[in-house]
XYZ file of N, CA and C in Angstrom:
855
model
N -42.341 1.535 -35.516
C -42.310 1.790 -34.070
C -42.604 0.485 -33.346
N -41.728 0.067 -32.379
C -41.992 -1.172 -31.663
C -43.118 -0.992 -30.656
N -43.633 -2.116 -30.153
C -44.824 -2.049 -29.300
C -44.582 -1.299 -28.004
N -43.377 -1.467 -27.397
C -43.084 -0.767 -26.139
C -43.079 0.738 -26.355
N -42.446 1.151 -27.469
C -42.381 2.584 -27.786
C -43.776 3.131 -28.032
N -44.596 2.351 -28.753
C -45.956 2.777 -29.062
C -46.770 2.960 -27.787
N -46.636 1.986 -26.863
C -47.389 2.064 -25.611
C -46.962 3.273 -24.789
N -45.631 3.546 -24.800
C -45.131 4.708 -24.054
C -45.690 5.997 -24.626
N -45.681 6.102 -25.955
C -46.211 7.313 -26.606
C -47.698 7.450 -26.337
N -48.409 6.311 -26.444
C -49.842 6.341 -26.197
C -50.144 6.739 -24.763
N -49.343 6.207 -23.826
C -49.531 6.562 -22.426
C -49.348 8.042 -22.193
N -48.308 8.622 -22.821
C -48.067 10.062 -22.699
C -49.242 10.848 -23.247
N -49.736 10.400 -24.398
C -50.847 11.118 -25.026
C -52.072 11.104 -24.132
N -52.331 9.947 -23.487
C -53.491 9.856 -22.610
C -53.336 10.736 -21.380
N -52.100 10.780 -20.828
C -51.857 11.616 -19.653
C -51.944 13.088 -19.997
N -51.441 13.435 -21.189
C -51.381 14.849 -21.566
C -52.688 15.356 -22.135
N -53.583 14.456 -22.532
C -54.810 14.866 -23.199
C -55.610 15.906 -22.431
N -55.820 15.746 -21.087
C -56.584 16.774 -20.364
C -55.933 18.144 -20.447
N -54.590 18.206 -20.365
C -53.901 19.499 -20.436
C -54.077 20.117 -21.807
N -53.916 19.277 -22.865
C -54.091 19.802 -24.216
C -55.519 20.280 -24.425
N -56.468 19.487 -23.907
C -57.869 19.859 -24.063
C -58.158 21.193 -23.385
N -57.586 21.377 -22.200
C -57.782 22.636 -21.479
C -57.195 23.803 -22.263
N -55.987 23.585 -22.823
C -55.320 24.656 -23.573
C -56.103 25.009 -24.823
N -56.772 24.003 -25.428
C -57.513 24.240 -26.667
C -58.959 24.655 -26.417
N -59.348 24.777 -25.166
C -60.728 25.139 -24.843
C -61.073 26.502 -25.430
N -62.154 26.557 -26.170
C -62.598 27.815 -26.778
C -63.340 28.626 -25.728
N -62.885 29.861 -25.512
C -63.498 30.698 -24.479
C -64.261 31.888 -25.065
N -64.050 32.146 -26.360
C -64.760 33.245 -27.011
C -64.682 33.049 -28.514
N -65.577 33.742 -29.240
C -65.539 33.721 -30.700
C -65.796 35.132 -31.209
N -65.150 35.456 -32.327
C -65.399 36.735 -32.979
C -65.565 36.448 -34.466
N -66.743 36.766 -34.985
C -67.082 36.416 -36.378
C -66.837 34.931 -36.645
N -67.116 34.113 -35.624
C -66.954 32.680 -35.773
C -65.544 32.171 -35.567
N -64.565 33.078 -35.366
C -63.168 32.674 -35.166
C -62.950 32.417 -33.673
N -62.409 31.255 -33.355
C -62.257 30.844 -31.956
C -61.076 31.539 -31.282
N -61.259 31.815 -30.000
C -60.172 32.272 -29.116
C -60.050 31.232 -28.015
N -58.848 30.651 -27.860
C -58.647 29.547 -26.918
C -57.877 29.979 -25.678
N -57.906 29.090 -24.688
C -57.152 29.333 -23.457
C -55.659 29.486 -23.747
N -55.151 28.681 -24.665
C -53.726 28.762 -25.000
C -53.382 30.128 -25.566
N -54.248 30.675 -26.395
C -54.003 32.003 -26.963
C -54.041 33.073 -25.870
N -54.911 32.880 -24.896
C -54.960 33.819 -23.767
C -53.648 33.771 -22.994
N -53.142 32.564 -22.795
C -51.871 32.415 -22.084
C -50.733 33.105 -22.844
N -50.658 32.858 -24.153
C -49.587 33.445 -24.971
C -49.706 34.969 -25.021
N -50.933 35.466 -25.176
C -51.137 36.915 -25.236
C -50.800 37.564 -23.896
N -51.113 36.870 -22.791
C -50.798 37.404 -21.464
C -49.290 37.564 -21.294
N -48.528 36.571 -21.762
C -47.070 36.664 -21.702
C -46.571 37.821 -22.570
N -47.179 37.977 -23.741
C -46.745 39.009 -24.681
C -47.051 40.409 -24.151
N -48.198 40.576 -23.502
C -48.619 41.900 -23.032
C -47.927 42.319 -21.739
N -47.382 41.348 -21.016
C -46.578 41.581 -19.819
C -46.811 42.868 -19.056
N -45.983 43.900 -19.360
C -46.003 45.153 -18.587
C -47.352 45.855 -18.672
N -47.985 45.779 -19.836
C -49.297 46.434 -20.008
C -50.321 45.860 -19.024
N -50.275 44.546 -18.835
C -51.224 43.907 -17.921
C -50.865 44.154 -16.464
N -49.564 44.300 -16.191
C -49.111 44.462 -14.807
C -49.717 45.697 -14.152
N -50.090 46.681 -14.966
C -50.639 47.930 -14.420
C -52.134 47.832 -14.121
N -52.758 46.725 -14.494
C -54.207 46.592 -14.327
C -54.557 45.789 -13.080
N -55.733 46.044 -12.489
C -56.205 45.199 -11.389
C -56.384 43.765 -11.880
N -56.204 42.814 -10.990
C -56.245 41.393 -11.359
C -57.554 41.025 -12.051
N -58.669 41.588 -11.555
C -59.973 41.202 -12.100
C -60.206 41.715 -13.524
N -59.394 42.683 -13.979
C -59.567 43.228 -15.336
C -58.642 42.595 -16.366
N -57.649 41.851 -15.902
C -56.614 41.367 -16.819
C -57.166 40.430 -17.885
N -57.989 39.469 -17.480
C -58.506 38.494 -18.450
C -59.346 39.173 -19.527
N -60.211 40.105 -19.115
C -61.027 40.828 -20.097
C -60.148 41.619 -21.057
N -59.091 42.224 -20.527
C -58.187 42.998 -21.374
C -57.520 42.103 -22.420
N -57.102 40.905 -22.006
C -56.446 39.981 -22.939
C -57.425 39.510 -24.013
N -58.647 39.183 -23.607
C -59.638 38.723 -24.588
C -59.981 39.841 -25.568
N -60.125 41.066 -25.069
C -60.388 42.198 -25.963
C -59.237 42.399 -26.950
N -58.023 42.223 -26.454
C -56.855 42.339 -27.326
C -56.890 41.267 -28.417
N -57.236 40.030 -28.031
C -57.285 38.942 -29.001
C -58.421 39.137 -30.008
N -59.527 39.715 -29.586
C -60.611 40.036 -30.514
C -60.099 40.991 -31.592
N -59.412 42.046 -31.150
C -58.851 43.003 -32.114
C -57.812 42.333 -33.011
N -57.012 41.449 -32.413
C -55.980 40.750 -33.177
C -56.607 39.877 -34.261
N -57.650 39.127 -33.906
C -58.309 38.254 -34.873
C -58.949 39.062 -36.003
N -59.631 40.133 -35.629
C -60.283 40.963 -36.649
C -59.257 41.618 -37.565
N -58.176 42.118 -36.954
C -57.133 42.756 -37.751
C -56.432 41.772 -38.673
N -56.163 40.563 -38.145
C -55.497 39.549 -38.961
C -56.396 39.116 -40.120
N -57.707 39.022 -39.869
C -58.650 38.652 -40.927
C -58.671 39.715 -42.026
N -58.671 40.978 -41.600
C -58.655 42.069 -42.585
C -57.347 42.077 -43.370
N -56.234 41.813 -42.690
C -54.933 41.789 -43.356
C -54.853 40.653 -44.362
N -55.437 39.493 -43.989
C -55.434 38.362 -44.918
C -56.258 38.679 -46.160
N -57.412 39.348 -45.956
C -58.246 39.731 -47.093
C -57.521 40.714 -48.010
N -56.672 41.536 -47.417
C -55.891 42.497 -48.207
C -54.634 41.866 -48.797
N -54.492 40.546 -48.589
C -53.364 39.762 -49.127
C -52.001 40.254 -48.626
N -51.991 40.772 -47.397
C -50.717 41.181 -46.784
C -49.789 39.979 -46.632
N -50.397 38.823 -46.363
C -49.595 37.622 -46.173
C -48.922 37.118 -47.431
N -49.283 37.694 -48.586
C -48.687 37.248 -49.849
C -47.469 38.064 -50.256
N -47.118 39.068 -49.453
C -46.017 39.949 -49.849
C -44.672 39.368 -49.421
N -43.602 39.683 -50.165
C -42.259 39.228 -49.769
C -41.850 39.730 -48.387
N -42.261 40.962 -48.068
C -41.906 41.521 -46.768
C -42.513 40.692 -45.643
N -43.771 40.286 -45.815
C -44.421 39.467 -44.786
C -43.719 38.117 -44.652
N -43.380 37.518 -45.764
C -42.701 36.225 -45.733
C -41.372 36.336 -44.991
N -40.648 37.440 -45.224
C -39.367 37.640 -44.546
C -39.567 37.830 -43.048
N -40.578 38.619 -42.686
C -40.864 38.834 -41.267
C -41.281 37.527 -40.586
N -42.111 36.751 -41.275
C -42.578 35.495 -40.713
C -41.410 34.548 -40.479
N -40.501 34.491 -41.443
C -39.325 33.627 -41.292
C -38.451 34.098 -40.134
N -38.280 35.425 -40.024
C -37.457 35.972 -38.941
C -38.063 35.639 -37.584
N -39.374 35.893 -37.408
C -39.994 35.661 -36.106
C -40.110 34.167 -35.798
N -40.219 33.333 -36.824
C -40.215 31.887 -36.586
C -38.881 31.467 -35.974
N -37.790 31.953 -36.552
C -36.474 31.605 -36.023
C -36.279 32.171 -34.619
N -36.779 33.379 -34.396
C -36.644 34.007 -33.079
C -37.399 33.207 -32.014
N -38.622 32.798 -32.331
C -39.410 32.026 -31.372
C -38.771 30.663 -31.147
N -38.271 30.047 -32.220
C -37.578 28.769 -32.063
C -36.397 28.899 -31.114
N -35.584 29.936 -31.305
C -34.426 30.142 -30.430
C -34.869 30.394 -28.993
N -35.865 31.248 -28.809
C -36.350 31.553 -27.464
C -36.832 30.288 -26.753
N -37.601 29.471 -27.471
C -38.128 28.247 -26.872
C -36.997 27.269 -26.558
N -36.039 27.173 -27.472
C -34.910 26.261 -27.272
C -34.093 26.682 -26.054
N -33.767 27.975 -25.957
C -32.968 28.460 -24.831
C -33.723 28.323 -23.514
N -35.015 28.576 -23.555
C -35.813 28.418 -22.336
C -35.804 26.963 -21.881
N -36.028 26.054 -22.832
C -36.052 24.630 -22.504
C -34.711 24.140 -21.993
N -33.628 24.482 -22.700
C -32.307 24.010 -22.310
C -31.816 24.699 -21.035
N -32.158 25.985 -20.890
C -31.727 26.726 -19.704
C -32.305 26.154 -18.426
N -33.563 25.718 -18.487
C -34.216 25.171 -17.293
C -33.559 23.873 -16.849
N -32.941 23.144 -17.786
C -32.283 21.896 -17.423
C -31.092 22.137 -16.495
N -30.509 23.342 -16.584
C -29.344 23.660 -15.749
C -29.735 24.018 -14.328
N -31.018 24.293 -14.113
C -31.484 24.719 -12.792
C -31.875 23.483 -11.988
N -30.911 22.926 -11.287
C -31.169 21.764 -10.430
C -30.875 22.144 -8.983
N -31.468 21.449 -8.020
C -31.178 21.744 -6.609
C -29.692 21.632 -6.294
N -29.026 20.641 -6.909
C -27.597 20.442 -6.642
C -26.769 21.607 -7.169
N -27.084 22.063 -8.389
C -26.334 23.172 -8.981
C -26.559 24.468 -8.193
N -27.796 24.674 -7.765
C -28.109 25.885 -7.009
C -27.372 25.899 -5.665
N -27.369 24.769 -4.983
C -26.698 24.704 -3.675
C -25.188 24.864 -3.829
N -24.621 24.273 -4.872
C -23.174 24.397 -5.099
C -22.794 25.843 -5.369
N -23.573 26.521 -6.208
C -23.268 27.921 -6.504
C -23.373 28.769 -5.246
N -24.390 28.496 -4.423
C -24.550 29.229 -3.159
C -23.347 29.006 -2.252
N -22.944 27.742 -2.099
C -21.808 27.418 -1.222
C -20.513 28.048 -1.729
N -20.275 27.945 -3.031
C -19.043 28.507 -3.607
C -19.011 30.029 -3.445
N -20.165 30.675 -3.653
C -20.224 32.136 -3.577
C -20.046 32.624 -2.145
N -20.726 31.979 -1.207
C -20.639 32.426 0.187
C -19.243 32.183 0.773
N -18.578 31.101 0.320
C -17.216 30.845 0.792
C -16.258 31.943 0.343
N -16.529 32.488 -0.837
C -15.643 33.510 -1.396
C -15.939 34.907 -0.854
N -17.026 35.066 -0.120
C -17.408 36.387 0.380
C -16.596 36.736 1.627
N -15.930 37.881 1.574
C -15.152 38.332 2.730
C -16.107 38.822 3.827
N -15.797 38.551 5.090
C -16.642 39.056 6.184
C -16.740 40.582 6.124
N -17.920 41.097 6.348
C -18.147 42.540 6.258
C -18.819 43.020 7.537
N -18.316 44.130 8.082
C -18.849 44.644 9.337
C -20.057 45.532 9.072
N -21.048 45.403 9.932
C -22.243 46.232 9.878
C -22.412 46.965 11.195
N -23.012 48.128 11.108
C -23.350 48.888 12.313
C -24.849 49.140 12.342
N -25.386 49.177 13.559
C -26.777 49.574 13.756
C -26.738 50.865 14.563
N -27.214 51.952 13.973
C -27.070 53.257 14.628
C -28.343 54.087 14.520
N -28.406 55.064 15.380
C -29.422 56.120 15.305
C -28.702 57.437 15.085
N -29.401 58.405 14.516
C -28.782 59.727 14.410
C -29.836 60.816 14.518
N -29.360 61.978 14.863
C -30.194 63.179 14.887
C -29.542 64.161 13.930
N -30.275 64.605 12.924
C -29.742 65.507 11.901
C -30.313 66.912 12.117
N -29.405 67.889 12.251
C -29.812 69.295 12.389
C -29.007 70.145 11.402
N -29.376 71.401 11.254
C -28.766 72.243 10.222
C -27.480 72.913 10.687
N -27.385 73.295 11.949
C -26.247 74.083 12.443
C -25.449 73.320 13.493
N -24.161 73.637 13.578
C -23.287 72.994 14.554
C -23.753 73.297 15.978
N -24.181 74.535 16.210
C -24.634 74.920 17.548
C -25.822 74.066 17.992
N -26.707 73.779 17.050
C -27.858 72.926 17.371
C -27.388 71.511 17.733
N -26.404 71.012 16.990
C -25.875 69.677 17.262
C -25.228 69.616 18.643
N -24.477 70.663 18.993
C -23.842 70.697 20.310
C -24.887 70.722 21.416
N -25.982 71.444 21.176
C -27.064 71.507 22.163
C -27.713 70.126 22.336
N -27.819 69.389 21.221
C -28.370 68.034 21.276
C -27.475 67.138 22.131
N -26.155 67.241 21.929
C -25.201 66.430 22.695
C -25.352 66.719 24.184
N -25.502 67.967 24.539
C -25.649 68.343 25.946
C -26.913 67.743 26.545
N -28.001 67.782 25.809
C -29.253 67.210 26.304
C -29.106 65.700 26.535
N -28.406 65.055 25.623
C -28.212 63.601 25.751
C -27.317 63.265 26.933
N -26.300 64.104 27.171
C -25.402 63.876 28.297
C -26.141 64.012 29.632
N -27.209 64.788 29.622
C -28.001 64.961 30.839
C -29.004 63.823 31.029
N -28.995 62.899 30.079
C -29.814 61.699 30.271
C -31.094 61.637 29.472
N -31.333 62.607 28.576
C -32.564 62.545 27.776
C -32.503 61.355 26.807
N -33.662 60.815 26.498
C -33.746 59.657 25.612
C -33.423 60.056 24.171
N -32.506 59.315 23.552
C -32.051 59.646 22.198
C -33.214 59.618 21.194
N -34.029 58.554 21.260
C -35.131 58.421 20.308
C -36.128 59.566 20.449
N -36.367 59.994 21.688
C -37.311 61.087 21.924
C -36.787 62.390 21.332
N -35.500 62.671 21.562
C -34.907 63.904 21.029
C -34.880 63.858 19.495
N -34.582 62.672 18.924
C -34.571 62.537 17.463
C -35.948 62.827 16.882
N -36.984 62.285 17.509
C -38.340 62.526 17.033
C -38.718 63.991 17.111
N -38.141 64.698 18.064
C -38.457 66.124 18.251
C -37.673 67.023 17.304
N -36.373 66.708 17.065
C -35.504 67.674 16.392
C -34.955 67.238 15.025
N -34.864 65.944 14.762
C -34.149 65.495 13.561
C -34.843 65.940 12.279
N -34.021 66.423 11.341
C -34.517 66.887 10.045
C -34.548 65.754 9.011
N -34.089 64.571 9.413
C -34.097 63.434 8.488
C -35.540 62.944 8.360
N -36.167 63.100 7.174
C -37.583 62.729 7.033
C -37.828 61.231 7.163
N -36.799 60.430 6.906
C -36.986 58.987 6.997
C -36.853 58.466 8.405
N -35.694 58.694 9.018
C -35.425 58.101 10.331
C -35.969 58.923 11.490
N -36.223 60.193 11.276
C -36.675 61.055 12.378
C -37.913 60.517 13.076
N -38.869 60.027 12.267
C -40.108 59.503 12.840
C -39.894 58.170 13.549
N -38.749 57.549 13.292
C -38.431 56.251 13.898
C -37.421 56.396 15.036
N -37.374 57.567 15.636
C -36.429 57.792 16.715
C -34.989 57.840 16.235
N -34.801 58.216 14.969
C -33.454 58.306 14.394
C -32.876 56.975 13.958
N -33.651 55.908 14.024
C -33.139 54.562 13.744
C -32.819 54.390 12.259
N -31.558 54.036 11.965
C -31.115 53.803 10.590
C -31.016 52.325 10.253
N -31.282 51.463 11.222
C -31.164 50.033 10.978
C -29.704 49.619 10.805
N -29.499 48.448 10.223
C -28.150 47.936 9.991
C -27.627 48.445 8.663
N -26.353 48.821 8.614
C -25.761 49.304 7.361
C -24.260 49.017 7.352
N -23.715 48.916 6.151
C -22.270 48.784 5.964
C -21.702 50.164 5.667
N -20.383 50.280 5.748
C -19.738 51.588 5.566
C -20.074 52.227 4.224
N -20.118 51.405 3.180
C -20.301 51.961 1.840
C -21.696 52.518 1.599
N -22.619 52.291 2.510
C -23.982 52.800 2.334
C -24.151 54.211 2.885
N -23.175 54.721 3.600
C -23.274 56.046 4.193
C -22.199 56.967 3.621
N -22.413 58.271 3.736
C -21.385 59.214 3.293
C -20.149 59.008 4.183
N -18.953 59.221 3.638
C -17.719 58.867 4.357
C -17.615 59.435 5.768
N -17.958 60.721 5.941
C -17.801 61.345 7.259
C -18.678 60.655 8.304
N -19.908 60.353 7.899
C -20.837 59.692 8.813
C -20.353 58.274 9.126
N -19.960 57.534 8.083
C -19.532 56.145 8.265
C -18.315 56.051 9.180
N -17.323 56.911 8.955
C -16.108 56.879 9.775
C -16.436 57.092 11.248
N -17.283 58.080 11.504
C -17.640 58.386 12.893
C -18.442 57.251 13.521
N -19.398 56.714 12.786
C -20.275 55.677 13.336
C -19.494 54.415 13.679
N -18.585 54.001 12.794
C -17.875 52.738 13.005
C -16.756 52.856 14.045
N -16.401 54.072 14.447
C -15.410 54.251 15.506
C -16.029 54.167 16.898
N -17.345 54.320 16.970
C -18.029 54.313 18.265
C -18.094 52.917 18.863
N -18.228 52.865 20.160
C -18.489 51.625 20.876
C -19.991 51.523 21.128
N -20.455 50.324 21.371
C -21.885 50.107 21.586
C -22.403 51.001 22.706
N -23.473 51.760 22.407
C -24.091 52.648 23.388
C -23.473 54.032 23.433
N -22.357 54.265 22.730
C -21.657 55.554 22.757
C -22.311 56.531 21.793
N -22.278 57.835 22.185
C -22.826 58.914 21.356
C -21.672 59.766 20.851
N -21.725 60.133 19.575
C -20.639 60.902 18.963
C -20.746 62.387 19.284
N -19.651 63.084 19.062
C -19.698 64.534 18.988
C -20.311 64.912 17.639
N -20.691 66.180 17.428
C -21.293 66.564 16.153
C -20.396 66.209 14.960
N -21.018 65.655 13.920
C -20.317 65.229 12.702
C -20.919 65.970 11.518
N -20.051 66.637 10.736
C -20.514 67.410 9.576
C -20.507 66.544 8.327
N -21.597 66.624 7.536
C -21.654 65.981 6.223
C -22.377 66.922 5.266
N -22.545 66.483 4.039
C -23.219 67.325 3.048
C -24.687 67.568 3.403
N -25.224 66.766 4.325
C -26.642 66.898 4.676
C -26.872 67.806 5.879
N -25.809 68.101 6.618
C -25.947 68.925 7.817
C -25.052 68.385 8.923
N -25.527 68.530 10.171
C -24.765 68.072 11.330
C -25.482 66.894 11.980
N -24.712 65.835 12.245
C -25.255 64.611 12.822
C -24.745 64.399 14.242
N -25.637 63.877 15.084
C -25.232 63.300 16.362
C -25.628 61.836 16.274
N -24.642 60.949 16.476
C -24.838 59.526 16.203
C -24.740 58.711 17.490
N -25.621 57.747 17.623
C -25.529 56.778 18.719
C -25.401 55.385 18.103
N -24.356 54.661 18.496
C -24.173 53.299 18.002
C -24.960 52.327 18.872
N -25.875 51.618 18.232
C -26.673 50.622 18.947
C -25.924 49.292 19.058
N -25.258 48.897 17.969
C -24.553 47.610 17.995
C -23.698 47.474 16.736
N -22.792 46.491 16.762
C -21.986 46.115 15.594
C -22.039 44.610 15.448
N -21.847 44.150 14.214
C -21.816 42.704 13.967
C -21.144 42.439 12.625
N -20.773 41.191 12.422
C -20.352 40.761 11.094
C -21.619 40.512 10.288
N -21.680 41.092 9.122
C -22.889 40.987 8.297
C -23.223 39.528 8.039
N -24.437 39.103 8.381
C -24.790 37.691 8.181
C -24.938 37.362 6.701
N -24.600 36.127 6.353
C -24.760 35.680 4.975
C -26.243 35.509 4.666
N -26.642 35.776 3.435
C -28.060 35.569 3.100
C -28.425 34.094 3.182
N -29.621 33.809 3.627
C -30.098 32.438 3.675
C -30.280 31.901 2.250
N -30.011 30.623 2.082
C -30.123 29.998 0.753
C -31.512 30.203 0.162
N -32.539 29.996 0.964
C -33.919 30.117 0.461
C -34.216 31.533 -0.027
N -33.599 32.530 0.626
C -33.875 33.924 0.266
C -33.288 34.305 -1.089
N -32.151 33.685 -1.447
C -31.482 34.066 -2.703
C -31.654 33.015 -3.800
N -32.362 31.923 -3.506
C -32.502 30.859 -4.501
C -33.136 31.346 -5.799
N -34.164 32.216 -5.782
C -34.704 32.692 -7.066
C -33.645 33.377 -7.941
N -32.759 34.189 -7.325
C -31.699 34.837 -8.093
C -30.671 33.823 -8.585
N -30.383 32.810 -7.759
C -29.439 31.763 -8.161
C -29.992 30.992 -9.355
N -31.262 30.615 -9.283
C -31.883 29.882 -10.386
C -31.850 30.693 -11.670
N -32.144 31.981 -11.543
C -32.127 32.857 -12.719
C -30.727 32.943 -13.310
N -29.715 33.043 -12.447
C -28.334 33.103 -12.921
C -27.953 31.812 -13.642
N -28.295 30.659 -13.046
C -27.964 29.379 -13.657
C -28.611 29.234 -15.038
N -29.866 29.657 -15.134
C -30.579 29.548 -16.411
C -29.943 30.454 -17.465
N -29.667 31.694 -17.107
C -29.083 32.631 -18.078
C -27.661 32.233 -18.463
N -26.908 31.726 -17.481
C -25.541 31.286 -17.771
C -25.562 30.110 -18.751
N -26.477 29.162 -18.542
C -26.589 28.021 -19.448
C -26.971 28.475 -20.853
N -27.898 29.430 -20.932
C -28.312 29.940 -22.239
C -27.153 30.639 -22.945
N -26.401 31.430 -22.202
C -25.253 32.127 -22.781
C -24.216 31.120 -23.279
N -23.971 30.081 -22.489
C -23.004 29.054 -22.885
C -23.444 28.344 -24.161
N -24.738 28.090 -24.288
C -25.261 27.424 -25.483
C -25.015 28.277 -26.723
N -25.343 29.565 -26.619
C -25.156 30.465 -27.766
C -23.681 30.565 -28.143
N -22.812 30.686 -27.144
C -21.376 30.779 -27.420
C -20.848 29.499 -28.053
N -21.338 28.346 -27.591
C -20.894 27.065 -28.153
C -21.345 26.921 -29.600
N -22.589 27.335 -29.879
C -23.081 27.270 -31.254
C -22.254 28.168 -32.171
N -21.950 29.362 -31.679
C -21.157 30.304 -32.475
C -19.750 29.761 -32.727
N -19.173 29.136 -31.707
C -17.804 28.634 -31.828
C -17.702 27.523 -32.875
N -18.746 26.695 -32.966
C -18.718 25.586 -33.913
C -19.083 26.017 -35.336
N -19.657 27.186 -35.466
C -20.181 27.608 -36.771
C -19.111 28.282 -37.624
N -19.316 28.245 -38.911
C -18.474 28.980 -39.851
C -19.240 30.233 -40.257
N -18.800 31.378 -39.776
C -19.482 32.646 -40.038
C -18.738 33.385 -41.143
N -19.457 33.731 -42.192
C -18.861 34.468 -43.313
C -19.550 35.819 -43.436
N -18.781 36.867 -43.447
C -19.324 38.217 -43.630
C -19.140 38.633 -45.083
N -20.200 38.532 -45.865
C -20.131 38.865 -47.285
C -20.307 40.364 -47.537
N -20.648 41.109 -46.476
C -20.822 42.548 -46.633
C -19.540 43.312 -46.329
N -18.459 42.576 -46.041
C -17.180 43.219 -45.747
C -16.097 42.625 -46.634
N -15.090 43.429 -46.983
C -13.985 42.873 -47.774
C -13.242 41.824 -46.970
N -12.670 40.855 -47.671
C -11.921 39.806 -46.993
C -10.746 40.396 -46.254
N -10.424 39.825 -45.108
C -9.287 40.298 -44.320
C -8.000 40.056 -45.107
N -7.057 41.005 -45.047
C -5.795 40.817 -45.768
C -5.028 39.623 -45.225
N -4.279 38.996 -46.110
C -3.484 37.843 -45.690
C -2.429 38.272 -44.697
N -2.112 37.394 -43.784
C -1.096 37.699 -42.772
C 0.260 37.863 -43.447
N 1.073 38.850 -43.020
C 2.394 39.044 -43.630
C 3.292 37.839 -43.386
N 4.207 37.599 -44.337
C 5.127 36.477 -44.197
C 6.075 36.711 -43.040
N 6.493 35.629 -42.421
C 7.429 35.740 -41.305
C 8.763 36.264 -41.807
N 9.492 37.042 -40.963
C 10.799 37.571 -41.387
C 11.715 36.447 -41.850
N 12.337 36.653 -43.016
C 13.283 35.665 -43.538
C 12.638 34.550 -44.315
N 11.313 34.538 -44.394
C 10.649 33.462 -45.121
C 10.863 33.632 -46.615
N 11.033 32.548 -47.325
C 11.261 32.593 -48.766
C 9.945 32.410 -49.491
N 9.794 33.100 -50.635
C 8.569 32.889 -51.409
C 8.525 31.476 -51.945
N 7.315 31.007 -52.144
C 7.152 29.636 -52.664
C 7.732 29.533 -54.068
N 8.398 28.438 -54.337
C 8.988 28.241 -55.663
C 7.888 27.868 -56.660
N 8.037 28.351 -57.903
C 7.030 27.986 -58.910
C 7.111 26.498 -59.212
N 5.944 25.936 -59.557
C 5.910 24.526 -59.879
C 6.692 24.247 -61.149
N 7.428 23.152 -61.182
C 8.166 22.772 -62.360
C 7.326 21.862 -63.229
N 7.420 22.113 -64.538
C 6.681 21.272 -65.479
C 7.375 19.909 -65.607
């Protein structure tokens, strides 16, 4: 190793030493066996969903208790010579390869997540998105047509739509909000409701509209072209897509370069000769 390379490696080691020391910090012992911060980190990742259900203040204790059981169980298994069996050796080899692949894909996948790649994907995707119309509407849902007609009459006399919705609407979600449904595209509503809502002009109230839920009286608050999502709002999904796409590409490239032999299946039959092809002549002595 030349001196420049040695100094660079030494410099890295000195910079990384505090992080390594922190990761190796012993935080508990069971029968003299150490439990380190790094093991807590790894166990936390492994327990994932189990920990997600616990209050934040209980998570660390839960992980340490799990590691205590793990250490004791592993010690008992070693004493029983479980690690000497062929089955254990096969499992260990399998999980070693699995962890190697996971770490490799994680490392390589993150390299694909750059600000430039994320912005390009966002720009390309938004350019390809067709403009989509949205409506902002309120509605009053009742059970019978006669009730809906009575609602229309009250509104024509000048009663406030939100007030009547709060009084009469059977919709448990929007009724308490004055019938407000917020912004929506056509595909988010049942066809009969969507057709009626998008035909209205701003401020106009519909005649009664029948759907599978009952009878609706609709007021259109406004229409607009659906705004594109802000880059910052969708960047986490973009980054995730870039990482997974890179990982998928890596696996496909490795497979393409490899020679895969299936020894558990009979060899594929040879391709039939082309029409009119002559059999090969025997070699002459």
